[in-house]
PDB file of C-alpha atoms in Angstrom:
ATOM      1  CA  UNK T   1     -83.064 -97.089  24.808  1.00  0.00           C
ATOM      2  CA  UNK T   2     -81.256-100.429  24.872  1.00  0.00           C
ATOM      3  CA  UNK T   3     -80.630-101.681  28.376  1.00  0.00           C
ATOM      4  CA  UNK T   4     -78.524-104.773  28.891  1.00  0.00           C
ATOM      5  CA  UNK T   5     -78.939-107.009  31.902  1.00  0.00           C
ATOM      6  CA  UNK T   6     -76.361-109.419  33.253  1.00  0.00           C
ATOM      7  CA  UNK T   7     -77.264-112.987  32.340  1.00  0.00           C
ATOM      8  CA  UNK T   8     -74.463-114.973  33.912  1.00  0.00           C
ATOM      9  CA  UNK T   9     -71.121-114.692  35.647  1.00  0.00           C
ATOM     10  CA  UNK T  10     -68.708-117.508  34.796  1.00  0.00           C
ATOM     11  CA  UNK T  11     -65.966-118.172  37.300  1.00  0.00           C
ATOM     12  CA  UNK T  12     -65.332-121.924  37.035  1.00  0.00           C
ATOM     13  CA  UNK T  13     -63.750-122.441  33.594  1.00  0.00           C
ATOM     14  CA  UNK T  14     -62.143-125.805  32.747  1.00  0.00           C
ATOM     15  CA  UNK T  15     -58.401-125.393  32.172  1.00  0.00           C
ATOM     16  CA  UNK T  16     -58.234-121.886  33.675  1.00  0.00           C
ATOM     17  CA  UNK T  17     -57.022-121.104  37.181  1.00  0.00           C
ATOM     18  CA  UNK T  18     -59.815-119.771  39.379  1.00  0.00           C
ATOM     19  CA  UNK T  19     -60.161-116.022  39.629  1.00  0.00           C
ATOM     20  CA  UNK T  20     -60.200-114.900  43.220  1.00  0.00           C
ATOM     21  CA  UNK T  21     -62.989-112.410  43.750  1.00  0.00           C
ATOM     22  CA  UNK T  22     -63.987-111.962  40.115  1.00  0.00           C
ATOM     23  CA  UNK T  23     -65.648-113.772  37.212  1.00  0.00           C
ATOM     24  CA  UNK T  24     -63.631-114.776  34.156  1.00  0.00           C
ATOM     25  CA  UNK T  25     -66.555-113.699  31.972  1.00  0.00           C
ATOM     26  CA  UNK T  26     -69.906-111.976  32.285  1.00  0.00           C
ATOM     27  CA  UNK T  27     -72.632-112.411  29.673  1.00  0.00           C
ATOM     28  CA  UNK T  28     -75.319-109.835  29.004  1.00  0.00           C
ATOM     29  CA  UNK T  29     -78.826-109.882  27.589  1.00  0.00           C
ATOM     30  CA  UNK T  30     -77.725-107.920  24.524  1.00  0.00           C
ATOM     31  CA  UNK T  31     -75.521-110.791  23.346  1.00  0.00           C
ATOM     32  CA  UNK T  32     -72.118-109.685  24.560  1.00  0.00           C
ATOM     33  CA  UNK T  33     -69.683-111.281  26.957  1.00  0.00           C
ATOM     34  CA  UNK T  34     -66.920-109.391  28.700  1.00  0.00           C
ATOM     35  CA  UNK T  35     -63.848-111.497  29.482  1.00  0.00           C
ATOM     36  CA  UNK T  36     -61.534-110.550  32.331  1.00  0.00           C
ATOM     37  CA  UNK T  37     -57.849-110.109  31.630  1.00  0.00           C
ATOM     38  CA  UNK T  38     -56.129-113.424  31.016  1.00  0.00           C
ATOM     39  CA  UNK T  39     -52.512-113.887  32.024  1.00  0.00           C
ATOM     40  CA  UNK T  40     -49.824-116.523  31.670  1.00  0.00           C
ATOM     41  CA  UNK T  41     -50.860-118.956  34.379  1.00  0.00           C
ATOM     42  CA  UNK T  42     -51.739-122.599  33.917  1.00  0.00           C
ATOM     43  CA  UNK T  43     -54.812-124.273  35.407  1.00  0.00           C
ATOM     44  CA  UNK T  44     -52.956-124.656  38.723  1.00  0.00           C
ATOM     45  CA  UNK T  45     -52.058-120.955  38.883  1.00  0.00           C
ATOM     46  CA  UNK T  46     -48.381-121.387  37.992  1.00  0.00           C
ATOM     47  CA  UNK T  47     -46.574-118.828  35.818  1.00  0.00           C
ATOM     48  CA  UNK T  48     -45.841-120.082  32.296  1.00  0.00           C
ATOM     49  CA  UNK T  49     -42.933-118.538  30.369  1.00  0.00           C
ATOM     50  CA  UNK T  50     -40.889-116.524  32.828  1.00  0.00           C
ATOM     51  CA  UNK T  51     -39.208-113.649  30.938  1.00  0.00           C
ATOM     52  CA  UNK T  52     -40.653-114.910  27.626  1.00  0.00           C
ATOM     53  CA  UNK T  53     -43.302-112.699  26.028  1.00  0.00           C
ATOM     54  CA  UNK T  54     -44.181-115.235  23.321  1.00  0.00           C
ATOM     55  CA  UNK T  55     -44.707-118.059  25.839  1.00  0.00           C
ATOM     56  CA  UNK T  56     -46.731-115.808  28.138  1.00  0.00           C
ATOM     57  CA  UNK T  57     -48.876-114.601  25.227  1.00  0.00           C
ATOM     58  CA  UNK T  58     -49.485-118.203  24.141  1.00  0.00           C
ATOM     59  CA  UNK T  59     -50.653-119.178  27.656  1.00  0.00           C
ATOM     60  CA  UNK T  60     -52.848-116.083  28.040  1.00  0.00           C
ATOM     61  CA  UNK T  61     -54.484-116.871  24.674  1.00  0.00           C
ATOM     62  CA  UNK T  62     -54.898-120.527  25.637  1.00  0.00           C
ATOM     63  CA  UNK T  63     -56.744-119.341  28.741  1.00  0.00           C
ATOM     64  CA  UNK T  64     -58.840-116.990  26.614  1.00  0.00           C
ATOM     65  CA  UNK T  65     -59.633-119.868  24.255  1.00  0.00           C
ATOM     66  CA  UNK T  66     -60.856-121.924  27.219  1.00  0.00           C
ATOM     67  CA  UNK T  67     -63.096-119.041  28.295  1.00  0.00           C
ATOM     68  CA  UNK T  68     -64.424-118.707  24.733  1.00  0.00           C
ATOM     69  CA  UNK T  69     -65.298-122.409  24.697  1.00  0.00           C
ATOM     70  CA  UNK T  70     -67.065-122.094  28.061  1.00  0.00           C
ATOM     71  CA  UNK T  71     -69.120-119.294  26.502  1.00  0.00           C
ATOM     72  CA  UNK T  72     -70.018-121.490  23.529  1.00  0.00           C
ATOM     73  CA  UNK T  73     -67.947-119.153  21.351  1.00  0.00           C
ATOM     74  CA  UNK T  74     -64.763-119.293  19.310  1.00  0.00           C
ATOM     75  CA  UNK T  75     -62.192-116.913  17.807  1.00  0.00           C
ATOM     76  CA  UNK T  76     -64.628-115.780  15.097  1.00  0.00           C
ATOM     77  CA  UNK T  77     -66.880-114.339  17.817  1.00  0.00           C
ATOM     78  CA  UNK T  78     -64.271-111.900  19.157  1.00  0.00           C
ATOM     79  CA  UNK T  79     -65.390-108.295  18.953  1.00  0.00           C
ATOM     80  CA  UNK T  80     -62.407-106.640  20.634  1.00  0.00           C
ATOM     81  CA  UNK T  81     -59.121-107.500  22.297  1.00  0.00           C
ATOM     82  CA  UNK T  82     -57.365-105.192  24.727  1.00  0.00           C
ATOM     83  CA  UNK T  83     -53.706-105.954  25.375  1.00  0.00           C
ATOM     84  CA  UNK T  84     -51.627-104.741  28.298  1.00  0.00           C
ATOM     85  CA  UNK T  85     -47.856-105.193  27.945  1.00  0.00           C
ATOM     86  CA  UNK T  86     -44.962-104.058  30.089  1.00  0.00           C
ATOM     87  CA  UNK T  87     -42.618-103.617  27.113  1.00  0.00           C
ATOM     88  CA  UNK T  88     -43.537-103.014  23.478  1.00  0.00           C
ATOM     89  CA  UNK T  89     -40.144-104.061  22.116  1.00  0.00           C
ATOM     90  CA  UNK T  90     -41.465-107.632  21.727  1.00  0.00           C
ATOM     91  CA  UNK T  91     -44.623-106.578  19.902  1.00  0.00           C
ATOM     92  CA  UNK T  92     -43.861-108.722  16.848  1.00  0.00           C
ATOM     93  CA  UNK T  93     -43.626-111.832  19.063  1.00  0.00           C
ATOM     94  CA  UNK T  94     -47.049-111.008  20.491  1.00  0.00           C
ATOM     95  CA  UNK T  95     -48.490-110.532  16.993  1.00  0.00           C
ATOM     96  CA  UNK T  96     -46.991-113.797  15.747  1.00  0.00           C
ATOM     97  CA  UNK T  97     -48.501-115.776  18.632  1.00  0.00           C
ATOM     98  CA  UNK T  98     -51.837-113.977  18.286  1.00  0.00           C
ATOM     99  CA  UNK T  99     -51.906-115.001  14.632  1.00  0.00           C
ATOM    100  CA  UNK T 100     -51.232-118.653  15.569  1.00  0.00           C
ATOM    101  CA  UNK T 101     -54.647-118.557  17.262  1.00  0.00           C
ATOM    102  CA  UNK T 102     -56.600-116.204  15.004  1.00  0.00           C
ATOM    103  CA  UNK T 103     -55.447-117.006  11.453  1.00  0.00           C
ATOM    104  CA  UNK T 104     -56.785-120.608  11.394  1.00  0.00           C
ATOM    105  CA  UNK T 105     -60.203-119.329  12.478  1.00  0.00           C
ATOM    106  CA  UNK T 106     -60.364-116.022  10.597  1.00  0.00           C
ATOM    107  CA  UNK T 107     -58.446-116.843   7.424  1.00  0.00           C
ATOM    108  CA  UNK T 108     -58.124-113.640   5.410  1.00  0.00           C
ATOM    109  CA  UNK T 109     -60.676-111.710   7.487  1.00  0.00           C
ATOM    110  CA  UNK T 110     -59.307-108.791   9.483  1.00  0.00           C
ATOM    111  CA  UNK T 111     -58.529-109.375  13.137  1.00  0.00           C
ATOM    112  CA  UNK T 112     -61.035-108.072  15.698  1.00  0.00           C
ATOM    113  CA  UNK T 113     -60.835-104.501  16.943  1.00  0.00           C
ATOM    114  CA  UNK T 114     -57.833-104.176  19.201  1.00  0.00           C
ATOM    115  CA  UNK T 115     -56.054-101.831  21.576  1.00  0.00           C
ATOM    116  CA  UNK T 116     -52.589-102.207  23.034  1.00  0.00           C
ATOM    117  CA  UNK T 117     -51.448-100.322  26.113  1.00  0.00           C
ATOM    118  CA  UNK T 118     -47.943-100.266  27.524  1.00  0.00           C
ATOM    119  CA  UNK T 119     -48.122-100.293  31.313  1.00  0.00           C
ATOM    120  CA  UNK T 120     -45.514 -99.776  34.011  1.00  0.00           C
ATOM    121  CA  UNK T 121     -46.364-103.181  35.440  1.00  0.00           C
ATOM    122  CA  UNK T 122     -49.046-105.801  35.873  1.00  0.00           C
ATOM    123  CA  UNK T 123     -50.291-107.164  39.194  1.00  0.00           C
ATOM    124  CA  UNK T 124     -47.081-109.196  39.683  1.00  0.00           C
ATOM    125  CA  UNK T 125     -43.726-108.116  38.219  1.00  0.00           C
ATOM    126  CA  UNK T 126     -43.094-111.435  36.429  1.00  0.00           C
ATOM    127  CA  UNK T 127     -46.141-110.985  34.192  1.00  0.00           C
ATOM    128  CA  UNK T 128     -45.397-109.375  30.829  1.00  0.00           C
ATOM    129  CA  UNK T 129     -48.804-109.463  29.102  1.00  0.00           C
ATOM    130  CA  UNK T 130     -52.519-109.530  29.880  1.00  0.00           C
ATOM    131  CA  UNK T 131     -55.366-109.721  27.360  1.00  0.00           C
ATOM    132  CA  UNK T 132     -59.065-109.056  27.857  1.00  0.00           C
ATOM    133  CA  UNK T 133     -61.856-109.459  25.339  1.00  0.00           C
ATOM    134  CA  UNK T 134     -65.373-108.570  24.302  1.00  0.00           C
ATOM    135  CA  UNK T 135     -67.178-111.469  22.629  1.00  0.00           C
ATOM    136  CA  UNK T 136     -70.428-111.729  20.673  1.00  0.00           C
ATOM    137  CA  UNK T 137     -72.354-114.666  22.147  1.00  0.00           C
ATOM    138  CA  UNK T 138     -75.851-114.081  20.765  1.00  0.00           C
ATOM    139  CA  UNK T 139     -78.953-112.495  22.218  1.00  0.00           C
ATOM    140  CA  UNK T 140     -79.503-115.327  24.663  1.00  0.00           C
ATOM    141  CA  UNK T 141     -76.263-114.316  26.380  1.00  0.00           C
ATOM    142  CA  UNK T 142     -74.737-117.762  25.974  1.00  0.00           C
TER     143      UNK T 142
END
């Protein structure tokens, strides 16, 4: 039986607003990292892209990219993305922005596994999108 142990909890990520009461990522002994949901806030905690799904997606992915770098990982190490959106009518905007980040790294490879859930709301009504990830970081955990 494979049992994974927690290696590290990362809460202080350069370029990402601090999470209050949670880690932005947790690495495990089996080589995975679990990244908390990233939203459209800048390093100072200010909303980026009010009422603009593309701008909010871009900021959330910028935050995710910063977490990946702190893990010693990049876009090619993504195992799974889980998206939470308040309205699916802008799904193509989300996909276009996602591809701005993933296509340069992945080329013609398929995107990572992905789920998208439409929710009634996120933790504040002005947020339109949140993305969390599972990342392969190697057996050392980071």
